[in-house]
Amino acid sequence: MEAQAIFDALKGKFGDAVVELQSEGFSPAFVVVAPAAVKEIARFLKDDPALSFDSLMCLSGVDYKEKFAVAYHLHSMKHRHAIGVKAFLPRENPSLPTVDDVWPAANFHEREAFDLFGIAFEGSKDLRRILLPEDWEGHPLRKDYKYPDFYHGIKV
Amino acid sequence: MVGNADLFVNWARKSSLWYLLFATACCGIELMQAGASRYDMDRFGAVFRATPRQSDLMLVAGTITHKMADRVKRLYEQMPEPKYVIAMGSCANTGGPFYKDSYCVVKGVDLLIPVDVYIPGCPPRPEALIDGIMKLQKIIMQKKNFGAKA
């Protein structure tokens, strides 16, 4: 399916929760969705036989300075088509529902986004830091992150 | 007489530098290569050990992050005396390419443990590593183990 057809299918099913289609300069194109509806949309994208996005290729956090985004790259082994899904989040307390019960692989990616951007994934089965030490303070890939001077007495 | 005893002990130590299998980045690939048949560090008595309890030499091969720093210190403390450390490659020497603008890399393993020999390179070739081991052997041969302590 082409990106426009996938977008139309989502728009018909979820209405206002599906905001826009970003196809200029993106490959695959991105469907921008409301953060609260991410889980239902993910479930539909995976389970609908015409879409059947069975593979979550990548889940990444993005810092746009005034807001955050979480981008999902999806691929269907069955139909050999791909789409991106993007949800914009506010700067203060960014959070959205987890998709780790739709694609189990999402868990590690969500932990990485949580670790480096501080984006909370509600309902996650295991949301801990994955790369940095447990007692690290702050989220280093945020644009406004200030480096600590010392960590455990060692100069950073 | 004491000089001869020193000579013997130092010769024994420098000829059996068993190093800890401890590779954290791409320098580890060069380390494996140096230990394998083509460069064959075994010629100098250097063979790898999989446990710090049997090791004399810690070859810090690769980037050390702050998360790894505690483990490096613990491994070093688990090694029996006498023990030596070689910092292999730019990352272990100074943090290397991560020196500026990295929140997670330790800027040189000498901030954690005492280092005997530094080997530059990113990563160093096996010849450079073997040269570092031979430099360490020269350092060991100069040690005074007996006689009056200052």
CSV table of C-alpha atoms in Angstrom, one decimal:
chain,number,residue,atom,x,y,z
A,1,MET,CA,0.0,0.0,0.0
A,2,GLU,CA,1.1,3.5,-0.7
A,3,ALA,CA,1.6,6.0,2.1
A,4,GLN,CA,-1.5,8.0,1.1
A,5,ALA,CA,-3.7,4.9,1.1
A,6,ILE,CA,-2.4,3.9,4.6
A,7,PHE,CA,-3.1,7.5,5.8
A,8,ASP,CA,-6.6,7.4,4.4
A,9,ALA,CA,-7.3,4.0,6.1
A,10,LEU,CA,-6.1,5.4,9.4
A,11,LYS,CA,-8.0,8.6,9.0
A,12,GLY,CA,-11.2,6.7,8.2
A,13,LYS,CA,-10.8,4.6,11.4
A,14,PHE,CA,-9.4,7.1,13.9
A,15,GLY,CA,-10.6,10.5,12.6
A,16,ASP,CA,-9.1,13.5,14.5
A,17,ALA,CA,-6.5,11.4,16.2
A,18,VAL,CA,-4.6,11.2,12.9
A,19,VAL,CA,-3.4,14.7,12.2
A,20,GLU,CA,-1.5,14.8,8.9
A,21,LEU,CA,0.7,13.0,6.4
A,22,GLN,CA,4.3,14.2,6.0
A,23,SER,CA,5.4,12.8,2.7
A,24,GLU,CA,7.8,15.6,1.5
A,25,GLY,CA,11.4,14.7,2.3
A,26,PHE,CA,10.6,11.6,4.3
A,27,SER,CA,11.0,8.1,3.1
A,28,PRO,CA,8.9,6.3,4.2
A,29,ALA,CA,6.3,9.0,4.7
A,30,PHE,CA,5.2,9.9,8.3
A,31,VAL,CA,1.7,9.9,9.6
A,32,VAL,CA,1.5,12.3,12.5
A,33,VAL,CA,-0.9,11.1,15.2
A,34,ALA,CA,-2.1,12.3,18.6
A,35,PRO,CA,0.0,10.8,21.4
A,36,ALA,CA,-2.9,9.4,23.4
A,37,ALA,CA,-4.1,7.3,20.4
A,38,VAL,CA,-0.7,5.7,19.7
A,39,LYS,CA,-1.5,2.4,21.2
A,40,GLU,CA,-4.8,1.9,19.4
A,41,ILE,CA,-3.3,3.0,16.1
A,42,ALA,CA,-0.3,0.6,16.6
A,43,ARG,CA,-2.7,-2.3,17.3
A,44,PHE,CA,-4.7,-1.5,14.2
A,45,LEU,CA,-1.6,-1.2,12.0
A,46,LYS,CA,-0.4,-4.5,13.2
A,47,ASP,CA,-3.6,-6.5,13.2
A,48,ASP,CA,-5.4,-5.2,10.1
A,49,PRO,CA,-4.9,-7.7,7.3
A,50,ALA,CA,-4.4,-5.1,4.6
A,51,LEU,CA,-1.7,-3.3,6.6
A,52,SER,CA,-0.2,-6.0,8.8
A,53,PHE,CA,2.8,-4.1,10.0
A,54,ASP,CA,4.5,-6.9,11.8
A,55,SER,CA,7.9,-5.3,12.3
A,56,LEU,CA,8.8,-2.3,14.4
A,57,MET,CA,12.1,-1.4,12.7
A,58,CYS,CA,12.9,1.6,14.9
A,59,LEU,CA,11.5,3.7,17.7
A,60,SER,CA,13.3,6.9,18.3
A,61,GLY,CA,13.0,10.1,20.4
A,62,VAL,CA,13.6,13.5,18.8
A,63,ASP,CA,14.2,16.8,20.5
A,64,TYR,CA,12.9,19.8,18.5
A,65,LYS,CA,13.8,22.3,21.3
A,66,GLU,CA,10.2,23.5,21.7
A,67,LYS,CA,8.7,20.0,21.7
A,68,PHE,CA,9.6,16.3,21.6
A,69,ALA,CA,8.6,13.6,19.2
A,70,VAL,CA,8.6,9.9,19.2
A,71,ALA,CA,9.0,8.3,15.7
A,72,TYR,CA,8.0,4.7,14.9
A,73,HIS,CA,9.4,3.1,11.7
A,74,LEU,CA,7.2,0.2,10.7
A,75,HIS,CA,7.6,-2.4,8.0
A,76,SER,CA,5.4,-5.2,6.8
A,77,MET,CA,7.1,-8.5,5.9
A,78,LYS,CA,3.9,-9.7,4.3
A,79,HIS,CA,3.1,-6.8,2.0
A,80,ARG,CA,6.6,-5.3,1.8
A,81,HIS,CA,5.5,-1.8,2.5
A,82,ALA,CA,6.7,0.7,5.2
A,83,ILE,CA,5.4,3.7,7.0
A,84,GLY,CA,6.5,6.0,9.7
A,85,VAL,CA,4.3,7.1,12.6
A,86,LYS,CA,5.2,10.2,14.6
A,87,ALA,CA,3.7,11.7,17.8
A,88,PHE,CA,4.6,15.2,19.1
A,89,LEU,CA,4.9,15.6,22.8
A,90,PRO,CA,5.0,18.7,25.0
A,91,ARG,CA,8.3,19.7,26.6
A,92,GLU,CA,7.0,19.4,30.1
A,93,ASN,CA,6.5,15.8,31.3
A,94,PRO,CA,6.5,14.1,27.9
A,95,SER,CA,4.6,10.8,28.0
A,96,LEU,CA,2.6,8.5,25.8
A,97,PRO,CA,1.3,4.9,25.9
A,98,THR,CA,3.7,2.1,25.4
A,99,VAL,CA,3.5,-0.2,22.4
A,100,ASP,CA,5.6,-3.0,23.9
A,101,ASP,CA,2.5,-5.4,24.0
A,102,VAL,CA,2.0,-4.8,20.3
A,103,TRP,CA,5.6,-5.2,19.2
A,104,PRO,CA,7.7,-6.8,22.1
A,105,ALA,CA,10.8,-5.3,20.4
A,106,ALA,CA,9.6,-1.9,21.4
A,107,ASN,CA,10.6,-2.3,25.0
A,108,PHE,CA,14.4,-1.8,24.5
A,109,HIS,CA,13.7,1.1,22.1
A,110,GLU,CA,11.4,2.7,24.6
A,111,ARG,CA,13.9,2.3,27.4
A,112,GLU,CA,16.5,4.0,25.2
A,113,ALA,CA,14.2,6.9,24.6
A,114,PHE,CA,13.4,7.1,28.2
A,115,ASP,CA,17.1,7.0,29.2
A,116,LEU,CA,18.3,9.6,26.8
A,117,PHE,CA,15.3,11.9,26.4
A,118,GLY,CA,13.2,11.3,29.5
A,119,ILE,CA,10.1,10.4,27.6
A,120,ALA,CA,7.8,8.2,29.8
A,121,PHE,CA,6.0,5.3,28.3
A,122,GLU,CA,2.9,4.6,30.3
A,123,GLY,CA,2.1,1.0,31.0
A,124,SER,CA,5.5,-0.3,30.0
A,125,LYS,CA,6.3,-3.7,31.4
A,126,ASP,CA,9.9,-2.6,32.3
A,127,LEU,CA,10.9,1.1,32.0
A,128,ARG,CA,14.4,1.5,33.3
A,129,ARG,CA,17.6,3.1,32.0
A,130,ILE,CA,19.2,0.9,29.5
A,131,LEU,CA,22.5,2.6,28.5
A,132,LEU,CA,23.5,4.9,31.3
A,133,PRO,CA,24.1,3.8,34.9
A,134,GLU,CA,21.0,3.5,37.1
A,135,ASP,CA,21.9,6.5,39.3
A,136,TRP,CA,22.7,8.9,36.4
A,137,GLU,CA,21.0,12.3,36.6
A,138,GLY,CA,19.3,13.9,33.6
A,139,HIS,CA,18.7,12.8,30.1
A,140,PRO,CA,21.8,13.6,27.9
A,141,LEU,CA,20.3,13.8,24.4
A,142,ARG,CA,18.0,16.7,25.4
A,143,LYS,CA,19.2,19.9,23.9
A,144,ASP,CA,19.2,21.7,27.2
A,145,TYR,CA,21.2,19.0,29.0
A,146,LYS,CA,24.0,20.3,31.2
A,147,TYR,CA,27.0,18.0,31.6
A,148,PRO,CA,27.8,17.1,35.2
A,149,ASP,CA,31.3,18.0,36.5
A,150,PHE,CA,31.9,14.7,38.2
A,151,TYR,CA,30.4,11.3,38.2
A,152,HIS,CA,31.4,9.1,41.2
A,153,GLY,CA,34.4,11.3,41.8
A,154,ILE,CA,35.7,11.0,38.3
A,155,LYS,CA,35.9,14.1,36.1
A,156,VAL,CA,33.4,14.0,33.2
B,1,MET,CA,74.1,-11.6,45.2
B,2,VAL,CA,70.9,-9.5,45.7
B,3,GLY,CA,71.3,-8.2,42.2
B,4,ASN,CA,71.3,-11.8,40.8
B,5,ALA,CA,68.1,-12.5,42.8
B,6,ASP,CA,66.5,-9.4,41.4
B,7,LEU,CA,67.6,-10.4,37.9
B,8,PHE,CA,66.1,-13.9,38.3
B,9,VAL,CA,62.8,-12.7,39.7
B,10,ASN,CA,62.4,-10.0,37.2
B,11,TRP,CA,63.3,-12.3,34.3
B,12,ALA,CA,60.6,-14.8,35.6
B,13,ARG,CA,58.0,-12.0,35.8
B,14,LYS,CA,58.7,-10.4,32.5
B,15,SER,CA,58.7,-13.8,30.7
B,16,SER,CA,55.2,-14.7,31.9
B,17,LEU,CA,53.1,-11.6,31.4
B,18,TRP,CA,49.7,-13.2,31.4
B,19,TYR,CA,47.2,-10.6,30.4
B,20,LEU,CA,43.6,-10.2,31.3
B,21,LEU,CA,41.2,-10.7,28.5
B,22,PHE,CA,39.6,-7.3,28.8
B,23,ALA,CA,38.5,-5.6,25.6
B,24,THR,CA,35.8,-3.0,25.5
B,25,ALA,CA,36.1,-1.6,21.9
B,26,CYS,CA,37.8,-1.9,18.6
B,27,CYS,CA,41.3,-2.1,20.2
B,28,GLY,CA,40.1,-5.5,21.4
B,29,ILE,CA,40.1,-6.7,17.8
B,30,GLU,CA,43.8,-5.7,17.4
B,31,LEU,CA,44.5,-7.3,20.7
B,32,MET,CA,43.0,-10.6,19.5
B,33,GLN,CA,45.0,-10.3,16.3
B,34,ALA,CA,48.2,-9.7,18.3
B,35,GLY,CA,47.5,-12.8,20.4
B,36,ALA,CA,46.7,-15.0,17.4
B,37,SER,CA,49.2,-16.9,15.3
B,38,ARG,CA,50.4,-14.2,12.9
B,39,TYR,CA,51.8,-11.8,15.6
B,40,ASP,CA,51.8,-14.4,18.4
B,41,MET,CA,52.4,-12.5,21.6
B,42,ASP,CA,53.0,-15.9,23.2
B,43,ARG,CA,56.6,-15.6,22.0
B,44,PHE,CA,57.1,-13.0,24.7
B,45,GLY,CA,55.4,-15.1,27.3
B,46,ALA,CA,52.2,-13.1,27.1
B,47,VAL,CA,49.1,-15.3,26.9
B,48,PHE,CA,45.5,-14.4,27.8
B,49,ARG,CA,43.7,-15.4,30.9
B,50,ALA,CA,40.0,-15.2,31.3
B,51,THR,CA,40.1,-14.3,35.0
B,52,PRO,CA,41.8,-11.4,36.8
B,53,ARG,CA,42.9,-13.9,39.6
B,54,GLN,CA,45.5,-15.4,37.2
B,55,SER,CA,46.5,-12.3,35.4
B,56,ASP,CA,49.7,-10.1,35.8
B,57,LEU,CA,48.9,-7.5,33.2
B,58,MET,CA,45.8,-5.6,32.5
B,59,LEU,CA,45.6,-4.5,28.9
B,60,VAL,CA,42.9,-1.8,28.8
B,61,ALA,CA,41.9,-2.2,25.2
B,62,GLY,CA,39.2,0.3,24.3
B,63,THR,CA,36.9,3.0,25.5
B,64,ILE,CA,36.1,3.0,29.2
B,65,THR,CA,32.7,4.6,30.0
B,66,HIS,CA,31.6,5.8,33.4
B,67,LYS,CA,29.3,2.8,33.7
B,68,MET,CA,32.4,0.5,33.1
B,69,ALA,CA,34.7,2.5,35.4
B,70,ASP,CA,33.6,0.6,38.6
B,71,ARG,CA,34.2,-2.7,36.8
B,72,VAL,CA,37.6,-1.7,35.7
B,73,LYS,CA,38.6,-0.8,39.2
B,74,ARG,CA,37.2,-4.0,40.6
B,75,LEU,CA,39.0,-6.1,38.0
B,76,TYR,CA,42.2,-4.3,38.8
B,77,GLU,CA,41.8,-4.9,42.5
B,78,GLN,CA,41.1,-8.6,41.9
B,79,MET,CA,44.5,-9.1,40.2
B,80,PRO,CA,47.3,-10.4,42.5
B,81,GLU,CA,50.5,-8.4,43.0
B,82,PRO,CA,52.7,-7.7,41.2
B,83,LYS,CA,50.4,-6.2,38.5
B,84,TYR,CA,50.9,-4.0,35.6
B,85,VAL,CA,48.6,-1.9,33.3
B,86,ILE,CA,49.0,-1.0,29.7
B,87,ALA,CA,46.6,1.6,28.3
B,88,MET,CA,46.1,0.6,24.7
B,89,GLY,CA,44.9,3.1,22.2
B,90,SER,CA,43.7,6.7,22.3
B,91,CYS,CA,40.5,6.0,24.3
B,92,ALA,CA,42.3,4.4,27.1
B,93,ASN,CA,45.1,7.0,27.1
B,94,THR,CA,43.0,10.2,27.0
B,95,GLY,CA,39.5,9.5,25.9
B,96,GLY,CA,40.6,9.8,22.3
B,97,PRO,CA,37.8,10.9,19.9
B,98,PHE,CA,35.5,11.2,22.8
B,99,TYR,CA,37.7,13.7,24.7
B,100,LYS,CA,35.5,16.7,23.9
B,101,ASP,CA,31.8,16.7,24.3
B,102,SER,CA,31.2,13.3,25.8
B,103,TYR,CA,29.3,12.8,29.0
B,104,CYS,CA,29.8,9.1,29.3
B,105,VAL,CA,33.5,8.3,28.4
B,106,VAL,CA,36.2,8.4,31.1
B,107,LYS,CA,39.0,10.7,29.8
B,108,GLY,CA,41.8,8.3,30.2
B,109,VAL,CA,42.0,5.1,32.3
B,110,ASP,CA,44.8,6.7,34.4
B,111,LEU,CA,42.0,8.5,36.2
B,112,LEU,CA,41.0,5.1,37.6
B,113,ILE,CA,44.1,2.9,37.9
B,114,PRO,CA,47.9,3.5,37.7
B,115,VAL,CA,49.2,2.9,34.1
B,116,ASP,CA,52.7,1.7,33.3
B,117,VAL,CA,52.8,2.0,29.5
B,118,TYR,CA,50.7,4.0,27.1
B,119,ILE,CA,50.4,2.9,23.5
B,120,PRO,CA,49.2,5.5,21.1
B,121,GLY,CA,47.1,4.7,18.0
B,122,CYS,CA,43.5,4.4,17.1
B,123,PRO,CA,43.7,1.4,17.3
B,124,PRO,CA,47.4,0.6,17.6
B,125,ARG,CA,48.7,-2.0,15.2
B,126,PRO,CA,49.8,-5.3,16.7
B,127,GLU,CA,53.5,-4.3,16.3
B,128,ALA,CA,52.8,-1.2,18.5
B,129,LEU,CA,51.2,-3.4,21.1
B,130,ILE,CA,54.1,-5.8,21.1
B,131,ASP,CA,56.4,-2.8,21.4
B,132,GLY,CA,54.4,-1.7,24.4
B,133,ILE,CA,54.8,-5.1,26.0
B,134,MET,CA,58.5,-5.1,25.4
B,135,LYS,CA,58.8,-1.7,26.9
B,136,LEU,CA,56.9,-3.0,30.0
B,137,GLN,CA,59.4,-5.9,30.1
B,138,LYS,CA,62.2,-3.4,30.2
B,139,ILE,CA,60.5,-1.6,33.1
B,140,ILE,CA,60.1,-4.9,34.9
B,141,MET,CA,63.8,-5.7,34.5
B,142,GLN,CA,64.7,-2.5,36.3
B,143,LYS,CA,62.6,-3.3,39.4
B,144,LYS,CA,64.4,-3.8,42.7
B,145,ASN,CA,62.6,-6.5,44.7
B,146,PHE,CA,65.2,-7.2,47.5
B,147,GLY,CA,67.5,-5.2,49.7
B,148,ALA,CA,66.8,-2.3,52.0
B,149,LYS,CA,63.6,-0.5,51.6
B,150,ALA,CA,63.9,3.3,51.4
